[in-house]
Coordinates of C-alpha atoms and ligand atoms in Angstrom, one line a residue:
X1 CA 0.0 0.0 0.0
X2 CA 1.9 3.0 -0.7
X3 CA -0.9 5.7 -0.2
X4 CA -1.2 6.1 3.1
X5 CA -3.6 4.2 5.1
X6 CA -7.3 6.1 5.7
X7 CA -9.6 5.1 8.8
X8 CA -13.1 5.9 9.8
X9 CA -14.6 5.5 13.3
X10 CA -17.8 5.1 13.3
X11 CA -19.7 5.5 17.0
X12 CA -21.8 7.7 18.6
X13 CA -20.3 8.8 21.6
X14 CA -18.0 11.2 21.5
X15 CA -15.2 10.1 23.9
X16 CA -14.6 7.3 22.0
X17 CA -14.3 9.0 18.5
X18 CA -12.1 11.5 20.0
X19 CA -9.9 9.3 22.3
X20 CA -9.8 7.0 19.0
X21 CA -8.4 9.5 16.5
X22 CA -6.1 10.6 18.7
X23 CA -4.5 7.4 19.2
X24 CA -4.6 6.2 15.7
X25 CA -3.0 9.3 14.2
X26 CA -0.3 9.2 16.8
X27 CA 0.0 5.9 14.6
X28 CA 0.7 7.6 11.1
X29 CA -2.9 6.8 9.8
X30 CA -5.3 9.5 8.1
X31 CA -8.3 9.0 10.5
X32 CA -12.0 10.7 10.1
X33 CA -15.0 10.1 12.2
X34 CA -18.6 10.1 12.3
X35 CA -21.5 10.4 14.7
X36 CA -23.4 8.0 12.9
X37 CA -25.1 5.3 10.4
X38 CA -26.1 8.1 7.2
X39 CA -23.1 10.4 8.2
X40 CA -20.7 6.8 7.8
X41 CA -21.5 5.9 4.9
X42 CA -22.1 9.8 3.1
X43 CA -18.0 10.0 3.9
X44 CA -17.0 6.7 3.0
X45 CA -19.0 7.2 -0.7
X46 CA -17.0 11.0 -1.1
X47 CA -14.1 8.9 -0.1
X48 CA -12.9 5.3 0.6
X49 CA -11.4 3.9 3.3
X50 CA -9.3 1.4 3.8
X51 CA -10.5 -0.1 7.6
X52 CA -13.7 1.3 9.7
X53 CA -14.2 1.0 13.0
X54 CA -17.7 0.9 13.6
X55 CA -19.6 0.7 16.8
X56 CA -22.5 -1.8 16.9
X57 CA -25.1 -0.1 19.1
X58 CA -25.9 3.1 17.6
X59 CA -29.5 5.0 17.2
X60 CA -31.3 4.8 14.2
X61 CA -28.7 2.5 11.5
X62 CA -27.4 0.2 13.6
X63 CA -23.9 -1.2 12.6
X64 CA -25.1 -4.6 11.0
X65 CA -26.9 -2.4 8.7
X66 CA -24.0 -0.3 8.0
X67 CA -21.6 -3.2 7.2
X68 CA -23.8 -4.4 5.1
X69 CA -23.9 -1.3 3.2
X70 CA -20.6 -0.8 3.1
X71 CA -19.5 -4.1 2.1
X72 CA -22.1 -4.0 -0.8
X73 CA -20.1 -1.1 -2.3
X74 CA -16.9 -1.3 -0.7
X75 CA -16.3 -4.8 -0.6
X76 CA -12.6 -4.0 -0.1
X77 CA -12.9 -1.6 3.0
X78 CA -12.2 -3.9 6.2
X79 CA -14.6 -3.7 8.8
X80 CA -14.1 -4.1 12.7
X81 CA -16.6 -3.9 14.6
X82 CA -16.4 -2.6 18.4
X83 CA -19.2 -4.3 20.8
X84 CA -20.1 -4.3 24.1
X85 CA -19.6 -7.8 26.4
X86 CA -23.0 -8.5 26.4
X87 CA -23.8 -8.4 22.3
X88 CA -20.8 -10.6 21.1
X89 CA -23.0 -13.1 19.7
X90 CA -23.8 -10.5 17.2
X91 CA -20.4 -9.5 16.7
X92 CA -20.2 -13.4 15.2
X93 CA -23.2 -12.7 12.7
X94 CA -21.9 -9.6 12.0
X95 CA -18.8 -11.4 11.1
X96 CA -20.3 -14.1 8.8
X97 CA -22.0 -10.5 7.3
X98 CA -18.4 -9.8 6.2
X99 CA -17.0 -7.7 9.3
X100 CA -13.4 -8.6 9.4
X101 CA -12.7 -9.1 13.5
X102 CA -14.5 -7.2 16.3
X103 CA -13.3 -6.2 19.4
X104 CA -14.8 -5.6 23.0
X105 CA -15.6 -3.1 24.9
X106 CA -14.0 -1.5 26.8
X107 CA -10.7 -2.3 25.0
X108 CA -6.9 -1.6 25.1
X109 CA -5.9 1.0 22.5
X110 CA -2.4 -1.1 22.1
X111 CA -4.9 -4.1 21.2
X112 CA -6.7 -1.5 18.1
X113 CA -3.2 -0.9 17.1
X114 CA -2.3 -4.3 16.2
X115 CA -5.6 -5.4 15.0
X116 CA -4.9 -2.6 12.0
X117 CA -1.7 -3.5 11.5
X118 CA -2.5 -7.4 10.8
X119 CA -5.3 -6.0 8.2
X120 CA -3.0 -3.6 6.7
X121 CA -0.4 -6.7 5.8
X122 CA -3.0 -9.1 5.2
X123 CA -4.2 -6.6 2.5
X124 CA -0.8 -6.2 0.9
X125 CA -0.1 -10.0 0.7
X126 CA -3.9 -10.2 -0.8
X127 CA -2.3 -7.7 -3.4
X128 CA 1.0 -9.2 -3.9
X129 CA -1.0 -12.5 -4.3
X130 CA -3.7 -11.3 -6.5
X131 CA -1.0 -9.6 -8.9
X132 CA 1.6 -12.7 -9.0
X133 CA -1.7 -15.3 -9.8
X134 CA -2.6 -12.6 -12.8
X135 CA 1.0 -13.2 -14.2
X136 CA 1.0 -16.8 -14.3
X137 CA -2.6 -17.0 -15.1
X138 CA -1.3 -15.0 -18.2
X139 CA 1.3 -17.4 -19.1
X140 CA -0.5 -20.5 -18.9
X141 CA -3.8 -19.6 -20.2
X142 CA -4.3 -18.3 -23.9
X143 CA -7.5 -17.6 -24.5
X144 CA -9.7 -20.5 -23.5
X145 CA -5.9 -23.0 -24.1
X146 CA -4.2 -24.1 -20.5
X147 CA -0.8 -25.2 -21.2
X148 CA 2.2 -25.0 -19.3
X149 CA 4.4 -27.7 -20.7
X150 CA 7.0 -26.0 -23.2
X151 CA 5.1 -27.9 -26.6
X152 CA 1.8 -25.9 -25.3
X153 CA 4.1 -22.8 -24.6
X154 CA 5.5 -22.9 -28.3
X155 CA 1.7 -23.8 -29.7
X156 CA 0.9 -20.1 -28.1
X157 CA 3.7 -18.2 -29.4
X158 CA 3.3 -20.0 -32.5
X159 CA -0.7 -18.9 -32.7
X160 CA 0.2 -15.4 -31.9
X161 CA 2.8 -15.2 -34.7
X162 CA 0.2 -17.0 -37.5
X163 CA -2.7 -14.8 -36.1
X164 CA -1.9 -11.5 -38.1
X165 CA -1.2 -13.2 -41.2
X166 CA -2.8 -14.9 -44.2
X167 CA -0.8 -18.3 -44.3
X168 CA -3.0 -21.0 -44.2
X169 CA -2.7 -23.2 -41.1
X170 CA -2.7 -26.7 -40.6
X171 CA -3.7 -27.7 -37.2
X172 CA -2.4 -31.9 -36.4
X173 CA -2.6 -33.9 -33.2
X174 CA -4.7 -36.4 -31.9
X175 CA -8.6 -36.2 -31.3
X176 CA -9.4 -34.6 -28.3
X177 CA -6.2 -32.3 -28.1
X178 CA -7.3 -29.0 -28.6
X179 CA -7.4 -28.6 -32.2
X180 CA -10.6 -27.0 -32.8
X181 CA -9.5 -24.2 -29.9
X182 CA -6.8 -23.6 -31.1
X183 CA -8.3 -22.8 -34.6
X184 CA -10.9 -20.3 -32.6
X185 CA -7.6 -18.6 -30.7
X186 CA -6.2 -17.9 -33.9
X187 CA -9.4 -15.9 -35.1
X188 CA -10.1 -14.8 -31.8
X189 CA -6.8 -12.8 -31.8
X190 CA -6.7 -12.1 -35.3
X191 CA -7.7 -8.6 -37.2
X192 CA -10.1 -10.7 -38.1
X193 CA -11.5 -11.2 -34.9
X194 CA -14.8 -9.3 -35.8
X195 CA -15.7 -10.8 -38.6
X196 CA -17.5 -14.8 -38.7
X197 CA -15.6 -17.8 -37.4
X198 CA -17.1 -20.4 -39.8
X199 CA -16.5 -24.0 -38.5
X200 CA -16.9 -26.8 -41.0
X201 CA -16.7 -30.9 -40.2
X202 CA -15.9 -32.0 -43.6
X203 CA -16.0 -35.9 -42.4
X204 CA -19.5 -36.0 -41.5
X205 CA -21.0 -34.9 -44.9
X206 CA -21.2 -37.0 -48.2
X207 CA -19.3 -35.7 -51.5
X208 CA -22.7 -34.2 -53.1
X209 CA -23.6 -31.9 -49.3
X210 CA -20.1 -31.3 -48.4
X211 CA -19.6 -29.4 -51.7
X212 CA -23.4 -27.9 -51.3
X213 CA -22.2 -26.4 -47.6
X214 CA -18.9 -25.4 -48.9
X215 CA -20.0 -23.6 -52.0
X216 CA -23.7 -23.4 -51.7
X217 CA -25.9 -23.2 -54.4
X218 CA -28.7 -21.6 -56.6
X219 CA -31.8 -22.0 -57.1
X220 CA -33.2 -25.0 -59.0
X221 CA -29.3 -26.4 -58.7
X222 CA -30.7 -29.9 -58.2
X223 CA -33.9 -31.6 -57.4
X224 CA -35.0 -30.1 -53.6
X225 CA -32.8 -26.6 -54.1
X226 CA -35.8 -24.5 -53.4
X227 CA -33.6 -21.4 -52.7
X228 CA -30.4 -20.2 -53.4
X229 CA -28.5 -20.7 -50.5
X230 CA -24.7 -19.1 -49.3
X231 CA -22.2 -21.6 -48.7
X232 CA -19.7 -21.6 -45.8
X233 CA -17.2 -19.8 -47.6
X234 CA -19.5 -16.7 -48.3
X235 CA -20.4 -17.0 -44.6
X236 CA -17.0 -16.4 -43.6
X237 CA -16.0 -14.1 -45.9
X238 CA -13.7 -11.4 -44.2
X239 CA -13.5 -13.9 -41.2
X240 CA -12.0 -17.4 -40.9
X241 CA -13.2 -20.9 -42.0
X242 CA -12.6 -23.8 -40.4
X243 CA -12.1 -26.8 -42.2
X244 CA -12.1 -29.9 -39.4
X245 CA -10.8 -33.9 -40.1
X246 CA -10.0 -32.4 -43.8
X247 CA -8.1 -35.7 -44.0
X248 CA -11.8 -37.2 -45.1
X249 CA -12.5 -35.2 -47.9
X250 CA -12.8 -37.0 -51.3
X251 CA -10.3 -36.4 -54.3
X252 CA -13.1 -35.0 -56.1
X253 CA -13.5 -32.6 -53.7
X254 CA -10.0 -31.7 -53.1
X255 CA -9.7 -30.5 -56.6
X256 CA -12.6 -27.9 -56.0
X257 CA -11.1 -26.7 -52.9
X258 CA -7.5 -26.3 -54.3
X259 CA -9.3 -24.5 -57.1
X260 CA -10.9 -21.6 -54.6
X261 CA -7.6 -21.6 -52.8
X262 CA -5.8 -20.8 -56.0
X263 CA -8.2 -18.1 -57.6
X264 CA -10.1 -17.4 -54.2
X265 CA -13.5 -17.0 -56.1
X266 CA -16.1 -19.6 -56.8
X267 CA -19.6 -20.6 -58.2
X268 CA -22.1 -21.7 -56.5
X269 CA -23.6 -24.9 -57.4
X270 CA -25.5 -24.4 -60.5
X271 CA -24.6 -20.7 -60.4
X272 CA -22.7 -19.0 -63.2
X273 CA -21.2 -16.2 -61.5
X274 CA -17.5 -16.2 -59.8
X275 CA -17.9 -14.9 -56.6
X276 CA -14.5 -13.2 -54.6
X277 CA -14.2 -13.9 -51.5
X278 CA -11.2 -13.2 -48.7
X279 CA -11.3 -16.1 -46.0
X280 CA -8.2 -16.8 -44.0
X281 CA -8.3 -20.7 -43.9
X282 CA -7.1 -22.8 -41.0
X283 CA -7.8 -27.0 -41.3
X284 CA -7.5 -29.3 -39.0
X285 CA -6.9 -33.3 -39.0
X286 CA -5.8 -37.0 -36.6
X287 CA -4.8 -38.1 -39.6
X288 CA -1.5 -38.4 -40.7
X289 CA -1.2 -36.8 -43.7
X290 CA 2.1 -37.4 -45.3
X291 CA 1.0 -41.3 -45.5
X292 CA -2.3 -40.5 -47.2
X293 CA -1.0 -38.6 -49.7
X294 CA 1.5 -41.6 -50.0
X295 CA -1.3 -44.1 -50.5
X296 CA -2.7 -41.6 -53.2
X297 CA -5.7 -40.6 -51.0
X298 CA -4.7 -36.8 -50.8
X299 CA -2.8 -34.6 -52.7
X300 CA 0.1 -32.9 -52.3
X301 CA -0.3 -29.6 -54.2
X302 CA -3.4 -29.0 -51.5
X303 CA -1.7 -30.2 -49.0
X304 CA 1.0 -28.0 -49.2
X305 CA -1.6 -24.9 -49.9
X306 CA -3.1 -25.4 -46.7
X307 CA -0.2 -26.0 -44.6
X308 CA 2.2 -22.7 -44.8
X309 CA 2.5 -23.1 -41.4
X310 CA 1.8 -26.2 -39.6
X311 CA 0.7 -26.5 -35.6
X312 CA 1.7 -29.7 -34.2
X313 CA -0.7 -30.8 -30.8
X314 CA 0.9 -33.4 -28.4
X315 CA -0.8 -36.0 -27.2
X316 CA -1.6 -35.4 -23.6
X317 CA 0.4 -38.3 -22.5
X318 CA 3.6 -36.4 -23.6
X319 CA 2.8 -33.3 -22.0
X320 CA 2.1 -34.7 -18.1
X321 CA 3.2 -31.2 -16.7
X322 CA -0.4 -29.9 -18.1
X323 CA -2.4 -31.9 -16.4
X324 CA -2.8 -30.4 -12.8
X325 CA -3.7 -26.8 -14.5
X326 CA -6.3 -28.5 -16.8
X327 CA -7.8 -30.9 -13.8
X328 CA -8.3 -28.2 -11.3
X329 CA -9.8 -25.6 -14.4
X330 CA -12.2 -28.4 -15.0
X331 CA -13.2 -29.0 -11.7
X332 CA -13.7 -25.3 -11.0
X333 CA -16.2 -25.3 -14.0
X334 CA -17.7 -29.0 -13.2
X335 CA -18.1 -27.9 -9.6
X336 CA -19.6 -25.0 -10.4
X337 CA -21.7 -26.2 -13.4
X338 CA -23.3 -28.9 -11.4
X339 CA -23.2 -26.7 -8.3
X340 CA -21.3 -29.3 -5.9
X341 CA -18.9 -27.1 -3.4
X342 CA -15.8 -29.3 -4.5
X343 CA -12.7 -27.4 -3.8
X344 CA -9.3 -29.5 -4.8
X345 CA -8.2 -32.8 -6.5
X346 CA -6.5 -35.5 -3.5
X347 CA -2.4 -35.4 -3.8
X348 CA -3.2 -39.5 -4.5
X349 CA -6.4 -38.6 -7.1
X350 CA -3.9 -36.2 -9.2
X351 CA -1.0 -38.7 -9.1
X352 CA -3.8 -40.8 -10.3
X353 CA -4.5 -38.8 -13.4
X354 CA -0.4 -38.3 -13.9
X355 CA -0.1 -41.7 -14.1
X356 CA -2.7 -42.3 -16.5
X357 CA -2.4 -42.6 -20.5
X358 CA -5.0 -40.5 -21.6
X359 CA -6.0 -41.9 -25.2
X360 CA -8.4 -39.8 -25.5
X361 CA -6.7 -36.4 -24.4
X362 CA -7.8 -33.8 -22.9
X363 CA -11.4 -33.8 -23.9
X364 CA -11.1 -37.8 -22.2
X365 CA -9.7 -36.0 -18.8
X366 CA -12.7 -33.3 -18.9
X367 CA -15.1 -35.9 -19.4
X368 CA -13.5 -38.1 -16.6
X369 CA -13.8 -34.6 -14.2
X370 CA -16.8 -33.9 -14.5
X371 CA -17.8 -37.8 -14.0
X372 CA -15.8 -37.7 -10.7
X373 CA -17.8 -34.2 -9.9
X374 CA -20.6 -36.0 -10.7
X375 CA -20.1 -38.9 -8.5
X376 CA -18.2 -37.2 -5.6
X377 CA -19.6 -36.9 -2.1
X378 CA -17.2 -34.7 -0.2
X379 CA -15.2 -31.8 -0.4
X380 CA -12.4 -33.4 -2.7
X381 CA -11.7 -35.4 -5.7
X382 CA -10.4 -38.8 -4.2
X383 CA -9.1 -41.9 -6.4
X384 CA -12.5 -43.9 -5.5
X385 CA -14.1 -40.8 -7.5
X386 CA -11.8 -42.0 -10.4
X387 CA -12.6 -45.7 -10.2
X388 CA -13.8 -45.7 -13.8
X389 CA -10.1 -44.9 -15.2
X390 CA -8.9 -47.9 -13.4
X391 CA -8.1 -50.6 -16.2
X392 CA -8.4 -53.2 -13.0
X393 CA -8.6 -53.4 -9.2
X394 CA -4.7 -53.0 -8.9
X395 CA -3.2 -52.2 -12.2
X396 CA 0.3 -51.0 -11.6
X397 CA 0.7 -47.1 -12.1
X398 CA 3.4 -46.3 -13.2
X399 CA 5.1 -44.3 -16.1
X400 CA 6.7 -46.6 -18.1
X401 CA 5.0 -47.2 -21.4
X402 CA 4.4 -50.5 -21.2
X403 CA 2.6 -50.6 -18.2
X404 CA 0.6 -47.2 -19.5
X405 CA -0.1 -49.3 -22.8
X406 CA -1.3 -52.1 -20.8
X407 CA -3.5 -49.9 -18.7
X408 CA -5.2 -48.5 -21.7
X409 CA -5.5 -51.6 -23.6
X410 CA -7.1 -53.2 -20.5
X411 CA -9.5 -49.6 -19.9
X412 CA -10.5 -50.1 -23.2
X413 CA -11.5 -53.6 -23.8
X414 CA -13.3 -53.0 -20.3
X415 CA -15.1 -50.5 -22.0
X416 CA -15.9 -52.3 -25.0
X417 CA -17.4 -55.1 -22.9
X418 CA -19.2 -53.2 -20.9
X419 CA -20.9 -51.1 -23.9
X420 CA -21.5 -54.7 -25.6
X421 CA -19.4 -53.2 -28.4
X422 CA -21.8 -50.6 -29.9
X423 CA -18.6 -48.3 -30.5
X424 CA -20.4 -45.5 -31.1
X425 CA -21.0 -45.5 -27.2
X426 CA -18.1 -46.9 -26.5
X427 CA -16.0 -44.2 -28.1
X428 CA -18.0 -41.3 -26.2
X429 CA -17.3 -43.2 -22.9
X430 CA -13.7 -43.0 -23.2
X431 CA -13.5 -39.7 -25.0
X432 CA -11.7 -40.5 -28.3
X433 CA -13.6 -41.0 -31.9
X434 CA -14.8 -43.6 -33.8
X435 CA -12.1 -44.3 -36.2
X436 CA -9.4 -43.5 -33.0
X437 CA -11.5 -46.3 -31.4
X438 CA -11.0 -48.9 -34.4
X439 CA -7.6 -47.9 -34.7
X440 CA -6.8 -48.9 -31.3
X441 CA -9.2 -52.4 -31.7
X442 CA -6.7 -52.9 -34.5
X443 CA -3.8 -52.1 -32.6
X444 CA -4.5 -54.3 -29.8
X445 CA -6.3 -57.2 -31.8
X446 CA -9.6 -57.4 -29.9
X447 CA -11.9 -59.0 -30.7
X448 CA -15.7 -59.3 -29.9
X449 CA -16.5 -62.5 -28.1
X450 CA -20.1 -62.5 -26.8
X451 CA -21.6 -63.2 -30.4
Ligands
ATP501 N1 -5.3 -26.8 -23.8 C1 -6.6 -26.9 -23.4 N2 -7.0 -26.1 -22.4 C2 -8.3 -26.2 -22.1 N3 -9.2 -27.0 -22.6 C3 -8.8 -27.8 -23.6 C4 -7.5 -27.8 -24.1 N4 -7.4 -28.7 -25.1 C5 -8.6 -29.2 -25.2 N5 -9.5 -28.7 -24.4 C6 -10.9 -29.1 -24.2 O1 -11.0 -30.5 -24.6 C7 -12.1 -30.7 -25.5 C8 -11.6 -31.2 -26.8 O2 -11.0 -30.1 -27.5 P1 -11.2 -29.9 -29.1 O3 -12.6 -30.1 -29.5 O4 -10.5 -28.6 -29.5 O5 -10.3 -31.1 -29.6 P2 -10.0 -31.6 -31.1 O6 -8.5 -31.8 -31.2 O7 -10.6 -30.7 -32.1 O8 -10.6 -33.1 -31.1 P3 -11.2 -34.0 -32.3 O9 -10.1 -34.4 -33.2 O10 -11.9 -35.1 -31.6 O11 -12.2 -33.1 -33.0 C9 -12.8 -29.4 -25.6 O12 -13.9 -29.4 -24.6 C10 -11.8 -28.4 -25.2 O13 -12.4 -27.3 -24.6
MG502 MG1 -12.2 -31.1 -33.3

């Protein structure tokens, strides 16, 4: 605090106001009273204090009344409270009210002394505190990323150099990394920023829709085109479009896109005009690329349109450092979400979810949080409230991959079993997609045995 330290005493007899200031600015503090409630409160709005000392008996307002005034305005201003013997019990309300400490009647000036100096460092350390959680709050959040592991810390630097530019990005990594925010952080701090975001999941659609959401189309295009209607990269003209799993799109398709990359115009389907449009593109896949267009499934010259500059998202497994940030920002927003007063993750519950393989990333550890949250009766996340990542009763933990490949073959087959194989359900369960799911089936040779 380098201003100097302001006081108000609030009571209304006289001797104590006066024997009060007296004391307090022999202390170095600016000190002002008042008689009363109204009077209070009119000096603290003209100007604010740091601590009042307000008297809990007094005609007309009494001091509950004022403390609650004042700490609907002031919520900063410390309040003690000076009560007679008889009405500490109210002094206790009064603190639950939001009075800081009271103190009894008659009382020892020394006693006043030291009550103001314990608020006046508790208030600095609050300070120091408050400004030292904004700074690493600053550099481990990025927009709505958490990463403090040096891959997440270059991800971020790497966003904020793409973000003012044209160049086409190319977001990679795993399902359930991040991709898709990381694509929204790049708009989010571009110049663009104001302009659409325009997501598109090209592996959900047909050939025939994908290219009637991409382009649109006119009128009478084909049978059941009843209007003309704007495709997603009119909608996000000025802004950016998203292009998600663009490792699915068809070679058909990829010709037409590399074509509006090239000229950036287009026509809609059946349309004759060319229409101009200026879309900064960012696509995103968990495929590997590189071997597709190996195997002749994707081509190169698009490839290497869409990815002038390429962001790479580790698994989670490879980044372990991340996961106490992201566990406690889930369970603050799980707790509060499903309105559960759960305050902190168990030292054993977090070594739990360090020592866990996480196939399905950080979407897989949200959706394990908020199932503990769900489930959890106390105050804390225990390792019971995790039960469900448990492969079986007394799997070793550990970090070596084996044992982490064993755990998640063993999670998942549990899965499996338990979802009689529909995958579909089976794959939301353990947080990870429907090909990721087959791909790991493959990988560990499952097979379905109760048909
Ligand atoms: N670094 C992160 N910080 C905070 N939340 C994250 C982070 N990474 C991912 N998430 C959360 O995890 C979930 C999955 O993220 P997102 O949808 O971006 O993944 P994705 O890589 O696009 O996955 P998919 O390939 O399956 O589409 C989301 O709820 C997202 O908010
Ligand atoms: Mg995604």
């Amino acid at each position: 605090m380098t201003e100097q330290p302001k006081i108000l005493i609030v009571d209304d007899e006289q001797i104590v106001r006066e024997s009060l200031t007296n004391w307090l600015k022999e202390d170095g503090y600016q000190v002002d009273a008042a008689g009363d409630g109204p009077e209070a409160l009119g000096k603290i709005r003209r100007l604010p204090f740091h601590i009042v000392l307000l008297d809990l008996k007094m005609p007309g307002m009494d001091g509950i009344q004022v403390l609650q005034e004042i700490k609907k305005d002031f919520p900063d201003t410390e309040v003690i409270l000076m009560t007679a013997y008889g009405s500490v019990h109210t002094a206790v309300e009064a603190i639950r009210a939001g009075a800081y400490d009271y103190i009894v009647k008659p009382f020892d000036p020394e006693e006043v002394g030291l009550l103001i100096k314990k608020i006046l460092e508790h208030k600095n350390l609050v300070m120091e505190n408050l400004l030292l959680r904004q700074k690493l709050e600053e550099k481990y959040e990025f927009e709505d990323l958490i990463g403090k592991s040096a891959p997440m810390q270059q991800v971020f630097e790497l966003i904020r150099q793409v973000a003012p530019t044209q160049a086409t990005v190319m977001i990679t990594g795993e399902s359930g990394t991040g991709k898709e925010l990381v694509a929204k952080a790049i708009h989010a701090i571009s110049p663009r920023r104001f302009e659409p975001f325009i997501p598109l999941s090209c592996g959900a659609l047909p050939d025939t829709l994908l290219e009637s959401e991409l382009f649109g189309y006119e009128k009478g295009a084909f049978t059941g085109a009843q209007h003309t209607k704007k495709g997603r990269f009119e909608m996000a003209d000025g802004g950016t479009l998203f292009l998600d799993e663009i490792g699915e799109i068809s070679l058909k398709t990829q010709i037409d896109l590399l074509r509006v990359l090239q000229e950036k115009s287009f026509r809609r389907l059946g349309g004759t005009d060319m229409i101009k449009v200026d879309v900064h593109i960012i696509s995103a896949t968990n495929r590997n690329l590189q071997e597709a267009i190996a195997q002749g499934l994707f081509r190169s010259d698009l490839y290497y349109r869409l990815n002038v500059v390429t962001v790479l998202l580790p698994p989670l497994r490879e980044r372990r450092e991340d996961i106490p940030l992201l566990a406690k920002h889930f369970l603050k927003r799980y707790a509060i979400e499903i309105n559960k007063k759960i305050e902190r993750l168990s030292p054993a519950a977090l070594d739990q979810l360090m020592a866990y393989n996480w196939p399905g990333n950080v979407r897989e550890l949200e959706n394990a949080i908020e199932r503990a949250v769900v489930i959890s009766m106390g105050h804390e996340l225990t390792p019971g409230d995790f039960a469900f990542l448990q492969a079986s009763p007394g799997a070793p933990v550990g970090y070596s991959s084996k044992n982490l490949q064993e755990l998640e073959k063993q999670h998942i087959q549990k899965i499996l079993e338990e979802n009689h194989w529909n995958i579909s359900k089976s794959a939301a369960d353990l947080g990870i997609d429907r090909v990721t799911l087959y791909n790991k089936i493959k990988k560990y040779g499952f097979e379905r045995k109760d048909n």
